[in-house]
Amino acid sequence: MVTTPATSGLSLGLSAIRHGYTLGRDFTAVIGGVTLNIAAGEFVALLGPSGCGKSTLLRLIAGLEAPHEGEILADGLPVAGPHPDRILMFQDPTLYPWRTVRQNVSLSQDISGKKDAAAVDDIISLVGLSGFERAWPHQLSGGMAQRAALARALINHPKLLLLDEPLGKLDALTRLTMQTELHRLWKERGFTAVMVTHDVEEALFLATRIVTLSARPARIVSDIQVDLPFHRHRDDPQVLQLRRDILTRLGHRDDW
Amino acid sequence: MSGTDISLTDRIGTRHPDAGITRRHPAILPWLPGPVWLADALVTWRWPDADDFPDTTLLAILFAVTGIALLTAAATGVLTKRAPWATALGSGFGAWEIAQAKLLSLPRPFFGTPQDLLDVFITDWHRLGDSLLHSLGLLAAGYTVGSLAGIATGIGLGRSKRFRYWVHPVLRAIGPLPPVALLPLTFVLIPSSWLAGEALMALASGFPAAILTWSGIAAVDPAYYDVARTMGARERFLTLRVALPAAMPQIFVGLFMGLGASFAMLIIAEMLGVKAGLGFYMQWAQGWAAYPNMYAALIVMSLMCTGLITLLFRLRDRILVWQKDGLKW
């Protein structure tokens, strides 16, 4: 086992990314020119109206699709396809129902062929799933399933974690716990994180930087550095001020 | 982590809804089947046969032994849930014995007596056994080859556009054709009737396996592939370790349908071309008006088919332990 795991994240450079989909005969532009540089170790939250192309952006960074225009650099190298350094975590846990929790968590080891049982044990206990290694996914609650998905994503110490509303479907209280967890893991492991969310509070609670996007095709509307120290409390006046500021930028000034 | 998901613990602990139910049987019920079978024995032994039937004494002894065994089972508490069935079976045998062996109320030789059937098993067990083994061999080879080829074809259809382009039309042309329709052609084209039977059984089992494997793979959540791809999985892993297990429930439906189709094909092939096996035995028995032999062959055939279906379900339960459904065969 490696004694000092790679705890540093990778840096990302997106230059003039444009992307779209052809549905039938119509071409829909989804991303309309996004340029964004993210330093190693940042936690960036992407906020924007529904369907604005945030998830597409994550898929492009993950390398699951190639952008129509523009270039994505990870640590200075162009992204040519998926890579275990860049792990994408979805809104649904997408655990494989035919694998136990343990087998799901060790998925990437099966793919790479490098077995490391101790690493599996470590990550399972890190996300609080000890004792449930042999459970089937359908036996887990939503929060447990998402923890297993988190363990599966983090087991090989990825340098970049792409989170596509990973807490979107959890109940409010489980969500709070998971936000704390996510923050702790990010602190401990030092990976770079890019998280898509609809929840301004979640972004304020976790992110070092909040990027807001326009409606489709997505462009960057604002890029706010959140310099508040962790742990940020939800009723902190500065947090509340930022929250109002961001909601205004998202076009929700008159909503509360 | 604090482990706040309280709901999980009781979900893990949840047992099958039927597990806790213990139906209370009246205490007398387990004691019922034994006397019924003993009564069968007495009737068989003491009431004179209506005609000269073989093995009446042996049948009486068998009934008596069964009755004693059932009484022992009742005494040791083994016989509980099955007592009603054991009683019904005993009553049925008794009624048959009286109606046919003692009163001869149905025309012979189409309807035999219990001792006729027993006599077939005693005198002809060797040929019945041989036929069974032959049928099993024919079935095993054809079904296994057909199912594996079907699954492979289904994987190809589900994962490769080019394969689908070429194979799909062929499958549409040949698949829906009842394999029986190809029987005459096969016996002409393939000189060995055994090989011809194999080919038809493979066809019969391969088609549903291919279609359902394909359908299973087509229904796989694309996110499953994305998960593995972000971890660096290649086509081989995506096919064998993601698509295939995800499609497994559907594949078993195909295997089940294919097994039924193979049974039909097996018997037809044996009746029409292959000069061995249970189908051939039945054909022969009918030709010689040896109706008890036909019934005996039917019983063996039924046991073989249900046994094989049971085996398939066992395999399914093993491979699909992760499924929630509670279907039991």
PDB file of N, CA, C and O in Angstrom, chain A residues 59 62 64 82-84 86-88 90 94-99 107-108 110-111 126-128 132 135-136 138-141 143-144 147 152 174 177 181, chain B residues 1-5 7-9 11-12 14 220-221 223-234 237-238 241-243 245-246 321-324:
ATOM      1  N   ARG A  59     -19.770  16.231 -17.854  1.00  0.00           N
ATOM      2  CA  ARG A  59     -19.485  15.076 -18.724  1.00  0.00           C
ATOM      3  C   ARG A  59     -18.307  15.364 -19.645  1.00  0.00           C
ATOM      4  O   ARG A  59     -17.503  14.478 -19.933  1.00  0.00           O
ATOM      5  N   ALA A  62     -15.195  15.172 -17.568  1.00  0.00           N
ATOM      6  CA  ALA A  62     -14.901  13.768 -17.266  1.00  0.00           C
ATOM      7  C   ALA A  62     -14.341  13.037 -18.488  1.00  0.00           C
ATOM      8  O   ALA A  62     -13.725  11.987 -18.352  1.00  0.00           O
ATOM      9  N   LEU A  64     -16.308  11.925 -20.934  1.00  0.00           N
ATOM     10  CA  LEU A  64     -17.311  11.001 -21.464  1.00  0.00           C
ATOM     11  C   LEU A  64     -17.766  11.453 -22.847  1.00  0.00           C
ATOM     12  O   LEU A  64     -18.218  10.655 -23.659  1.00  0.00           O
ATOM     13  N   PRO A  82     -12.182   9.431 -20.798  1.00  0.00           N
ATOM     14  CA  PRO A  82     -12.278   9.262 -19.349  1.00  0.00           C
ATOM     15  C   PRO A  82     -10.940   8.823 -18.762  1.00  0.00           C
ATOM     16  O   PRO A  82     -10.142   8.183 -19.449  1.00  0.00           O
ATOM     17  N   HIS A  83     -10.714   9.179 -17.538  1.00  0.00           N
ATOM     18  CA  HIS A  83      -9.484   8.769 -16.848  1.00  0.00           C
ATOM     19  C   HIS A  83      -9.804   8.596 -15.364  1.00  0.00           C
ATOM     20  O   HIS A  83     -10.548   9.408 -14.812  1.00  0.00           O
ATOM     21  N   PRO A  84      -9.262   7.564 -14.734  1.00  0.00           N
ATOM     22  CA  PRO A  84      -9.572   7.323 -13.313  1.00  0.00           C
ATOM     23  C   PRO A  84      -9.195   8.483 -12.386  1.00  0.00           C
ATOM     24  O   PRO A  84      -9.667   8.534 -11.258  1.00  0.00           O
ATOM     25  N   ARG A  86     -10.119  11.458 -12.908  1.00  0.00           N
ATOM     26  CA  ARG A  86     -11.270  12.369 -12.943  1.00  0.00           C
ATOM     27  C   ARG A  86     -12.538  11.539 -12.801  1.00  0.00           C
ATOM     28  O   ARG A  86     -12.964  10.894 -13.735  1.00  0.00           O
ATOM     29  N   ILE A  87     -13.114  11.527 -11.605  1.00  0.00           N
ATOM     30  CA  ILE A  87     -14.272  10.666 -11.354  1.00  0.00           C
ATOM     31  C   ILE A  87     -15.543  11.502 -11.282  1.00  0.00           C
ATOM     32  O   ILE A  87     -15.577  12.549 -10.641  1.00  0.00           O
ATOM     33  N   LEU A  88     -16.556  11.005 -11.956  1.00  0.00           N
ATOM     34  CA  LEU A  88     -17.842  11.697 -11.977  1.00  0.00           C
ATOM     35  C   LEU A  88     -18.825  10.973 -11.067  1.00  0.00           C
ATOM     36  O   LEU A  88     -18.950   9.750 -11.118  1.00  0.00           O
ATOM     37  N   PHE A  90     -22.846  10.845  -9.829  1.00  0.00           N
ATOM     38  CA  PHE A  90     -24.136  11.282 -10.361  1.00  0.00           C
ATOM     39  C   PHE A  90     -25.142  11.605  -9.264  1.00  0.00           C
ATOM     40  O   PHE A  90     -24.940  11.304  -8.096  1.00  0.00           O
ATOM     41  N   THR A  94     -26.400   5.137  -8.711  1.00  0.00           N
ATOM     42  CA  THR A  94     -26.023   4.204  -9.782  1.00  0.00           C
ATOM     43  C   THR A  94     -25.097   3.093  -9.307  1.00  0.00           C
ATOM     44  O   THR A  94     -24.128   2.758  -9.973  1.00  0.00           O
ATOM     45  N   LEU A  95     -25.422   2.545  -8.150  1.00  0.00           N
ATOM     46  CA  LEU A  95     -24.699   1.344  -7.713  1.00  0.00           C
ATOM     47  C   LEU A  95     -25.188   0.198  -8.594  1.00  0.00           C
ATOM     48  O   LEU A  95     -26.340   0.193  -9.025  1.00  0.00           O
ATOM     49  N   TYR A  96     -24.323  -0.772  -8.852  1.00  0.00           N
ATOM     50  CA  TYR A  96     -24.755  -1.934  -9.619  1.00  0.00           C
ATOM     51  C   TYR A  96     -25.552  -2.860  -8.703  1.00  0.00           C
ATOM     52  O   TYR A  96     -25.023  -3.336  -7.699  1.00  0.00           O
ATOM     53  N   PRO A  97     -26.801  -3.129  -9.044  1.00  0.00           N
ATOM     54  CA  PRO A  97     -27.639  -3.917  -8.127  1.00  0.00           C
ATOM     55  C   PRO A  97     -27.148  -5.356  -7.961  1.00  0.00           C
ATOM     56  O   PRO A  97     -27.513  -6.001  -6.993  1.00  0.00           O
ATOM     57  N   TRP A  98     -26.326  -5.842  -8.876  1.00  0.00           N
ATOM     58  CA  TRP A  98     -25.855  -7.226  -8.765  1.00  0.00           C
ATOM     59  C   TRP A  98     -24.562  -7.328  -7.967  1.00  0.00           C
ATOM     60  O   TRP A  98     -23.987  -8.392  -7.851  1.00  0.00           O
ATOM     61  N   ARG A  99     -24.079  -6.220  -7.450  1.00  0.00           N
ATOM     62  CA  ARG A  99     -22.880  -6.247  -6.627  1.00  0.00           C
ATOM     63  C   ARG A  99     -23.227  -5.801  -5.210  1.00  0.00           C
ATOM     64  O   ARG A  99     -24.061  -4.915  -5.031  1.00  0.00           O
ATOM     65  N   LEU A 107     -15.198  -1.434  -7.417  1.00  0.00           N
ATOM     66  CA  LEU A 107     -15.370  -1.532  -8.871  1.00  0.00           C
ATOM     67  C   LEU A 107     -14.121  -1.129  -9.649  1.00  0.00           C
ATOM     68  O   LEU A 107     -13.683  -1.838 -10.555  1.00  0.00           O
ATOM     69  N   SER A 108     -13.532   0.012  -9.261  1.00  0.00           N
ATOM     70  CA  SER A 108     -12.397   0.499 -10.055  1.00  0.00           C
ATOM     71  C   SER A 108     -11.200  -0.456  -9.951  1.00  0.00           C
ATOM     72  O   SER A 108     -10.398  -0.546 -10.864  1.00  0.00           O
ATOM     73  N   ASP A 110     -11.526  -3.697  -9.853  1.00  0.00           N
ATOM     74  CA  ASP A 110     -11.813  -4.768 -10.807  1.00  0.00           C
ATOM     75  C   ASP A 110     -11.469  -4.327 -12.227  1.00  0.00           C
ATOM     76  O   ASP A 110     -11.053  -5.123 -13.056  1.00  0.00           O
ATOM     77  N   ILE A 111     -11.697  -3.034 -12.485  1.00  0.00           N
ATOM     78  CA  ILE A 111     -11.419  -2.535 -13.832  1.00  0.00           C
ATOM     79  C   ILE A 111      -9.919  -2.472 -14.074  1.00  0.00           C
ATOM     80  O   ILE A 111      -9.433  -2.891 -15.118  1.00  0.00           O
ATOM     81  N   LEU A 126     -14.376   4.956   6.175  1.00  0.00           N
ATOM     82  CA  LEU A 126     -14.306   6.415   6.076  1.00  0.00           C
ATOM     83  C   LEU A 126     -15.682   7.030   5.786  1.00  0.00           C
ATOM     84  O   LEU A 126     -16.025   8.091   6.293  1.00  0.00           O
ATOM     85  N   VAL A 127     -16.475   6.364   4.972  1.00  0.00           N
ATOM     86  CA  VAL A 127     -17.799   6.910   4.682  1.00  0.00           C
ATOM     87  C   VAL A 127     -18.873   6.344   5.614  1.00  0.00           C
ATOM     88  O   VAL A 127     -20.057   6.576   5.420  1.00  0.00           O
ATOM     89  N   GLY A 128     -18.434   5.564   6.614  1.00  0.00           N
ATOM     90  CA  GLY A 128     -19.378   5.108   7.633  1.00  0.00           C
ATOM     91  C   GLY A 128     -20.245   3.948   7.208  1.00  0.00           C
ATOM     92  O   GLY A 128     -21.379   3.823   7.644  1.00  0.00           O
ATOM     93  N   PHE A 132     -21.857  -2.935   6.595  1.00  0.00           N
ATOM     94  CA  PHE A 132     -22.831  -3.090   5.512  1.00  0.00           C
ATOM     95  C   PHE A 132     -22.183  -3.554   4.216  1.00  0.00           C
ATOM     96  O   PHE A 132     -22.761  -3.455   3.155  1.00  0.00           O
ATOM     97  N   ALA A 135     -24.235  -5.970   2.155  1.00  0.00           N
ATOM     98  CA  ALA A 135     -25.625  -5.626   1.819  1.00  0.00           C
ATOM     99  C   ALA A 135     -25.758  -5.401   0.314  1.00  0.00           C
ATOM    100  O   ALA A 135     -24.800  -5.018  -0.358  1.00  0.00           O
ATOM    101  N   TRP A 136     -26.956  -5.684  -0.209  1.00  0.00           N
ATOM    102  CA  TRP A 136     -27.231  -5.389  -1.617  1.00  0.00           C
ATOM    103  C   TRP A 136     -27.757  -3.961  -1.719  1.00  0.00           C
ATOM    104  O   TRP A 136     -28.411  -3.475  -0.786  1.00  0.00           O
ATOM    105  N   HIS A 138     -30.273  -2.627  -3.035  1.00  0.00           N
ATOM    106  CA  HIS A 138     -31.699  -2.379  -2.808  1.00  0.00           C
ATOM    107  C   HIS A 138     -32.051  -2.395  -1.324  1.00  0.00           C
ATOM    108  O   HIS A 138     -33.151  -2.010  -0.947  1.00  0.00           O
ATOM    109  N   GLN A 139     -31.104  -2.820  -0.501  1.00  0.00           N
ATOM    110  CA  GLN A 139     -31.366  -2.829   0.941  1.00  0.00           C
ATOM    111  C   GLN A 139     -30.947  -1.513   1.603  1.00  0.00           C
ATOM    112  O   GLN A 139     -31.172  -1.331   2.789  1.00  0.00           O
ATOM    113  N   LEU A 140     -30.304  -0.617   0.836  1.00  0.00           N
ATOM    114  CA  LEU A 140     -29.777   0.605   1.428  1.00  0.00           C
ATOM    115  C   LEU A 140     -30.781   1.744   1.338  1.00  0.00           C
ATOM    116  O   LEU A 140     -31.580   1.810   0.409  1.00  0.00           O
ATOM    117  N   SER A 141     -30.688   2.658   2.306  1.00  0.00           N
ATOM    118  CA  SER A 141     -31.466   3.891   2.196  1.00  0.00           C
ATOM    119  C   SER A 141     -30.744   4.827   1.228  1.00  0.00           C
ATOM    120  O   SER A 141     -29.599   4.595   0.856  1.00  0.00           O
ATOM    121  N   GLY A 143     -29.403   7.743   1.573  1.00  0.00           N
ATOM    122  CA  GLY A 143     -28.163   8.306   2.083  1.00  0.00           C
ATOM    123  C   GLY A 143     -27.034   7.294   2.081  1.00  0.00           C
ATOM    124  O   GLY A 143     -25.906   7.599   1.686  1.00  0.00           O
ATOM    125  N   MET A 144     -27.333   6.073   2.493  1.00  0.00           N
ATOM    126  CA  MET A 144     -26.329   5.006   2.517  1.00  0.00           C
ATOM    127  C   MET A 144     -25.836   4.706   1.104  1.00  0.00           C
ATOM    128  O   MET A 144     -24.649   4.526   0.878  1.00  0.00           O
ATOM    129  N   ARG A 147     -23.505   7.303  -0.019  1.00  0.00           N
ATOM    130  CA  ARG A 147     -22.194   7.137   0.629  1.00  0.00           C
ATOM    131  C   ARG A 147     -21.383   6.060  -0.045  1.00  0.00           C
ATOM    132  O   ARG A 147     -20.171   6.193  -0.238  1.00  0.00           O
ATOM    133  N   ARG A 152     -17.008   4.570  -3.685  1.00  0.00           N
ATOM    134  CA  ARG A 152     -16.594   4.021  -4.981  1.00  0.00           C
ATOM    135  C   ARG A 152     -15.824   5.064  -5.783  1.00  0.00           C
ATOM    136  O   ARG A 152     -14.848   4.752  -6.469  1.00  0.00           O
ATOM    137  N   THR A 174     -30.431  14.179   5.990  1.00  0.00           N
ATOM    138  CA  THR A 174     -29.343  13.354   5.463  1.00  0.00           C
ATOM    139  C   THR A 174     -28.405  14.226   4.626  1.00  0.00           C
ATOM    140  O   THR A 174     -27.189  14.060   4.624  1.00  0.00           O
ATOM    141  N   THR A 177     -25.888  16.069   6.762  1.00  0.00           N
ATOM    142  CA  THR A 177     -24.818  15.163   7.185  1.00  0.00           C
ATOM    143  C   THR A 177     -23.843  14.925   6.043  1.00  0.00           C
ATOM    144  O   THR A 177     -22.625  14.961   6.226  1.00  0.00           O
ATOM    145  N   GLU A 181     -19.835  15.626   5.558  1.00  0.00           N
ATOM    146  CA  GLU A 181     -18.948  14.527   5.138  1.00  0.00           C
ATOM    147  C   GLU A 181     -18.091  14.922   3.954  1.00  0.00           C
ATOM    148  O   GLU A 181     -16.890  14.706   3.909  1.00  0.00           O
TER     149      GLU A 181
ATOM    150  N   MET B   1     -18.165   8.475  10.856  1.00  0.00           N
ATOM    151  CA  MET B   1     -19.484   8.988  10.470  1.00  0.00           C
ATOM    152  C   MET B   1     -20.538   8.527  11.467  1.00  0.00           C
ATOM    153  O   MET B   1     -20.442   7.456  12.039  1.00  0.00           O
ATOM    154  N   SER B   2     -21.537   9.353  11.643  1.00  0.00           N
ATOM    155  CA  SER B   2     -22.441   9.103  12.755  1.00  0.00           C
ATOM    156  C   SER B   2     -23.466   8.010  12.488  1.00  0.00           C
ATOM    157  O   SER B   2     -24.059   7.489  13.416  1.00  0.00           O
ATOM    158  N   GLY B   3     -23.680   7.663  11.241  1.00  0.00           N
ATOM    159  CA  GLY B   3     -24.629   6.591  10.950  1.00  0.00           C
ATOM    160  C   GLY B   3     -26.053   6.980  11.277  1.00  0.00           C
ATOM    161  O   GLY B   3     -26.727   6.374  12.100  1.00  0.00           O
ATOM    162  N   THR B   4     -26.521   8.060  10.675  1.00  0.00           N
ATOM    163  CA  THR B   4     -27.836   8.592  11.027  1.00  0.00           C
ATOM    164  C   THR B   4     -28.976   7.934  10.253  1.00  0.00           C
ATOM    165  O   THR B   4     -30.126   8.216  10.513  1.00  0.00           O
ATOM    166  N   ASP B   5     -28.639   7.061   9.301  1.00  0.00           N
ATOM    167  CA  ASP B   5     -29.705   6.470   8.493  1.00  0.00           C
ATOM    168  C   ASP B   5     -30.385   5.345   9.258  1.00  0.00           C
ATOM    169  O   ASP B   5     -30.077   4.189   9.098  1.00  0.00           O
ATOM    170  N   SER B   7     -33.334   4.248   9.045  1.00  0.00           N
ATOM    171  CA  SER B   7     -34.174   3.349   8.250  1.00  0.00           C
ATOM    172  C   SER B   7     -33.395   2.140   7.764  1.00  0.00           C
ATOM    173  O   SER B   7     -33.960   1.091   7.538  1.00  0.00           O
ATOM    174  N   LEU B   8     -32.080   2.285   7.589  1.00  0.00           N
ATOM    175  CA  LEU B   8     -31.306   1.197   7.008  1.00  0.00           C
ATOM    176  C   LEU B   8     -31.337  -0.058   7.852  1.00  0.00           C
ATOM    177  O   LEU B   8     -31.541  -1.156   7.353  1.00  0.00           O
ATOM    178  N   THR B   9     -31.142   0.115   9.152  1.00  0.00           N
ATOM    179  CA  THR B   9     -31.047  -1.062   9.999  1.00  0.00           C
ATOM    180  C   THR B   9     -32.276  -1.940   9.890  1.00  0.00           C
ATOM    181  O   THR B   9     -32.176  -3.149   9.780  1.00  0.00           O
ATOM    182  N   ARG B  11     -34.313  -1.987   7.386  1.00  0.00           N
ATOM    183  CA  ARG B  11     -34.438  -2.539   6.033  1.00  0.00           C
ATOM    184  C   ARG B  11     -33.579  -3.782   5.884  1.00  0.00           C
ATOM    185  O   ARG B  11     -33.979  -4.755   5.278  1.00  0.00           O
ATOM    186  N   ILE B  12     -32.370  -3.710   6.432  1.00  0.00           N
ATOM    187  CA  ILE B  12     -31.480  -4.861   6.345  1.00  0.00           C
ATOM    188  C   ILE B  12     -32.105  -6.051   7.047  1.00  0.00           C
ATOM    189  O   ILE B  12     -32.023  -7.176   6.615  1.00  0.00           O
ATOM    190  N   THR B  14     -35.149  -6.750   7.396  1.00  0.00           N
ATOM    191  CA  THR B  14     -36.440  -7.197   6.905  1.00  0.00           C
ATOM    192  C   THR B  14     -36.360  -8.599   6.319  1.00  0.00           C
ATOM    193  O   THR B  14     -35.480  -8.904   5.548  1.00  0.00           O
ATOM    194  N   VAL B 220     -30.337  -1.681 -20.291  1.00  0.00           N
ATOM    195  CA  VAL B 220     -29.392  -1.311 -19.236  1.00  0.00           C
ATOM    196  C   VAL B 220     -29.303   0.206 -19.123  1.00  0.00           C
ATOM    197  O   VAL B 220     -29.201   0.904 -20.139  1.00  0.00           O
ATOM    198  N   ASP B 221     -29.388   0.712 -17.907  1.00  0.00           N
ATOM    199  CA  ASP B 221     -29.267   2.141 -17.650  1.00  0.00           C
ATOM    200  C   ASP B 221     -27.911   2.643 -18.181  1.00  0.00           C
ATOM    201  O   ASP B 221     -26.872   2.169 -17.742  1.00  0.00           O
ATOM    202  N   ALA B 223     -26.248   5.062 -17.511  1.00  0.00           N
ATOM    203  CA  ALA B 223     -25.389   5.581 -16.443  1.00  0.00           C
ATOM    204  C   ALA B 223     -24.460   4.485 -15.906  1.00  0.00           C
ATOM    205  O   ALA B 223     -23.353   4.772 -15.465  1.00  0.00           O
ATOM    206  N   TYR B 224     -24.904   3.218 -15.960  1.00  0.00           N
ATOM    207  CA  TYR B 224     -24.042   2.121 -15.523  1.00  0.00           C
ATOM    208  C   TYR B 224     -22.753   2.074 -16.335  1.00  0.00           C
ATOM    209  O   TYR B 224     -21.682   1.815 -15.803  1.00  0.00           O
ATOM    210  N   TYR B 225     -22.898   2.330 -17.647  1.00  0.00           N
ATOM    211  CA  TYR B 225     -21.693   2.351 -18.482  1.00  0.00           C
ATOM    212  C   TYR B 225     -20.822   3.550 -18.142  1.00  0.00           C
ATOM    213  O   TYR B 225     -19.601   3.442 -18.063  1.00  0.00           O
ATOM    214  N   ASP B 226     -21.478   4.717 -17.933  1.00  0.00           N
ATOM    215  CA  ASP B 226     -20.707   5.923 -17.622  1.00  0.00           C
ATOM    216  C   ASP B 226     -19.875   5.735 -16.362  1.00  0.00           C
ATOM    217  O   ASP B 226     -18.724   6.153 -16.309  1.00  0.00           O
ATOM    218  N   VAL B 227     -20.489   5.103 -15.344  1.00  0.00           N
ATOM    219  CA  VAL B 227     -19.772   4.880 -14.091  1.00  0.00           C
ATOM    220  C   VAL B 227     -18.481   4.108 -14.366  1.00  0.00           C
ATOM    221  O   VAL B 227     -17.396   4.495 -13.933  1.00  0.00           O
ATOM    222  N   ALA B 228     -18.607   3.010 -15.107  1.00  0.00           N
ATOM    223  CA  ALA B 228     -17.428   2.180 -15.361  1.00  0.00           C
ATOM    224  C   ALA B 228     -16.453   2.894 -16.290  1.00  0.00           C
ATOM    225  O   ALA B 228     -15.232   2.786 -16.127  1.00  0.00           O
ATOM    226  N   ARG B 229     -16.994   3.641 -17.256  1.00  0.00           N
ATOM    227  CA  ARG B 229     -16.099   4.332 -18.199  1.00  0.00           C
ATOM    228  C   ARG B 229     -15.268   5.391 -17.505  1.00  0.00           C
ATOM    229  O   ARG B 229     -14.084   5.560 -17.813  1.00  0.00           O
ATOM    230  N   THR B 230     -15.857   6.143 -16.569  1.00  0.00           N
ATOM    231  CA  THR B 230     -15.043   7.163 -15.894  1.00  0.00           C
ATOM    232  C   THR B 230     -13.926   6.513 -15.088  1.00  0.00           C
ATOM    233  O   THR B 230     -12.951   7.155 -14.766  1.00  0.00           O
ATOM    234  N   MET B 231     -14.088   5.229 -14.794  1.00  0.00           N
ATOM    235  CA  MET B 231     -13.017   4.541 -14.062  1.00  0.00           C
ATOM    236  C   MET B 231     -12.069   3.837 -15.018  1.00  0.00           C
ATOM    237  O   MET B 231     -11.231   3.051 -14.590  1.00  0.00           O
ATOM    238  N   GLY B 232     -12.229   4.102 -16.283  1.00  0.00           N
ATOM    239  CA  GLY B 232     -11.276   3.572 -17.261  1.00  0.00           C
ATOM    240  C   GLY B 232     -11.652   2.227 -17.853  1.00  0.00           C
ATOM    241  O   GLY B 232     -10.799   1.551 -18.431  1.00  0.00           O
ATOM    242  N   ALA B 233     -12.922   1.792 -17.718  1.00  0.00           N
ATOM    243  CA  ALA B 233     -13.306   0.490 -18.251  1.00  0.00           C
ATOM    244  C   ALA B 233     -13.338   0.513 -19.778  1.00  0.00           C
ATOM    245  O   ALA B 233     -13.731   1.502 -20.380  1.00  0.00           O
ATOM    246  N   ARG B 234     -12.904  -0.603 -20.363  1.00  0.00           N
ATOM    247  CA  ARG B 234     -12.935  -0.732 -21.820  1.00  0.00           C
ATOM    248  C   ARG B 234     -14.130  -1.574 -22.223  1.00  0.00           C
ATOM    249  O   ARG B 234     -14.840  -2.115 -21.385  1.00  0.00           O
ATOM    250  N   PHE B 237     -14.869  -4.991 -20.521  1.00  0.00           N
ATOM    251  CA  PHE B 237     -15.434  -4.908 -19.176  1.00  0.00           C
ATOM    252  C   PHE B 237     -16.896  -4.463 -19.242  1.00  0.00           C
ATOM    253  O   PHE B 237     -17.759  -5.020 -18.563  1.00  0.00           O
ATOM    254  N   LEU B 238     -17.161  -3.462 -20.085  1.00  0.00           N
ATOM    255  CA  LEU B 238     -18.529  -2.944 -20.191  1.00  0.00           C
ATOM    256  C   LEU B 238     -19.496  -4.037 -20.637  1.00  0.00           C
ATOM    257  O   LEU B 238     -20.634  -4.103 -20.183  1.00  0.00           O
ATOM    258  N   ARG B 241     -18.920  -7.394 -17.751  1.00  0.00           N
ATOM    259  CA  ARG B 241     -19.072  -7.155 -16.326  1.00  0.00           C
ATOM    260  C   ARG B 241     -20.165  -6.133 -16.013  1.00  0.00           C
ATOM    261  O   ARG B 241     -20.503  -5.936 -14.857  1.00  0.00           O
ATOM    262  N   VAL B 242     -20.655  -5.417 -17.029  1.00  0.00           N
ATOM    263  CA  VAL B 242     -21.745  -4.469 -16.786  1.00  0.00           C
ATOM    264  C   VAL B 242     -23.005  -4.908 -17.523  1.00  0.00           C
ATOM    265  O   VAL B 242     -24.023  -5.212 -16.911  1.00  0.00           O
ATOM    266  N   ALA B 243     -22.916  -4.992 -18.853  1.00  0.00           N
ATOM    267  CA  ALA B 243     -24.119  -5.310 -19.644  1.00  0.00           C
ATOM    268  C   ALA B 243     -24.654  -6.697 -19.302  1.00  0.00           C
ATOM    269  O   ALA B 243     -25.851  -6.881 -19.067  1.00  0.00           O
ATOM    270  N   PRO B 245     -24.254  -8.892 -16.591  1.00  0.00           N
ATOM    271  CA  PRO B 245     -24.969  -9.074 -15.315  1.00  0.00           C
ATOM    272  C   PRO B 245     -26.244  -8.249 -15.215  1.00  0.00           C
ATOM    273  O   PRO B 245     -27.228  -8.704 -14.638  1.00  0.00           O
ATOM    274  N   ALA B 246     -26.226  -7.051 -15.801  1.00  0.00           N
ATOM    275  CA  ALA B 246     -27.435  -6.228 -15.730  1.00  0.00           C
ATOM    276  C   ALA B 246     -28.577  -6.888 -16.497  1.00  0.00           C
ATOM    277  O   ALA B 246     -29.739  -6.765 -16.131  1.00  0.00           O
ATOM    278  N   VAL B 321     -29.239 -13.702  -6.710  1.00  0.00           N
ATOM    279  CA  VAL B 321     -29.532 -13.486  -5.282  1.00  0.00           C
ATOM    280  C   VAL B 321     -29.806 -12.040  -4.984  1.00  0.00           C
ATOM    281  O   VAL B 321     -30.504 -11.719  -4.029  1.00  0.00           O
ATOM    282  N   TRP B 322     -29.255 -11.165  -5.810  1.00  0.00           N
ATOM    283  CA  TRP B 322     -29.379  -9.730  -5.542  1.00  0.00           C
ATOM    284  C   TRP B 322     -30.756  -9.195  -5.871  1.00  0.00           C
ATOM    285  O   TRP B 322     -31.098  -8.084  -5.528  1.00  0.00           O
ATOM    286  N   GLN B 323     -31.569 -10.009  -6.528  1.00  0.00           N
ATOM    287  CA  GLN B 323     -32.896  -9.521  -6.904  1.00  0.00           C
ATOM    288  C   GLN B 323     -33.845  -9.558  -5.730  1.00  0.00           C
ATOM    289  O   GLN B 323     -33.745 -10.392  -4.851  1.00  0.00           O
ATOM    290  N   LYS B 324     -34.828  -8.680  -5.784  1.00  0.00           N
ATOM    291  CA  LYS B 324     -35.767  -8.592  -4.687  1.00  0.00           C
ATOM    292  C   LYS B 324     -36.907  -9.592  -4.831  1.00  0.00           C
ATOM    293  O   LYS B 324     -37.542  -9.941  -3.883  1.00  0.00           O
TER     294      LYS B 324
END
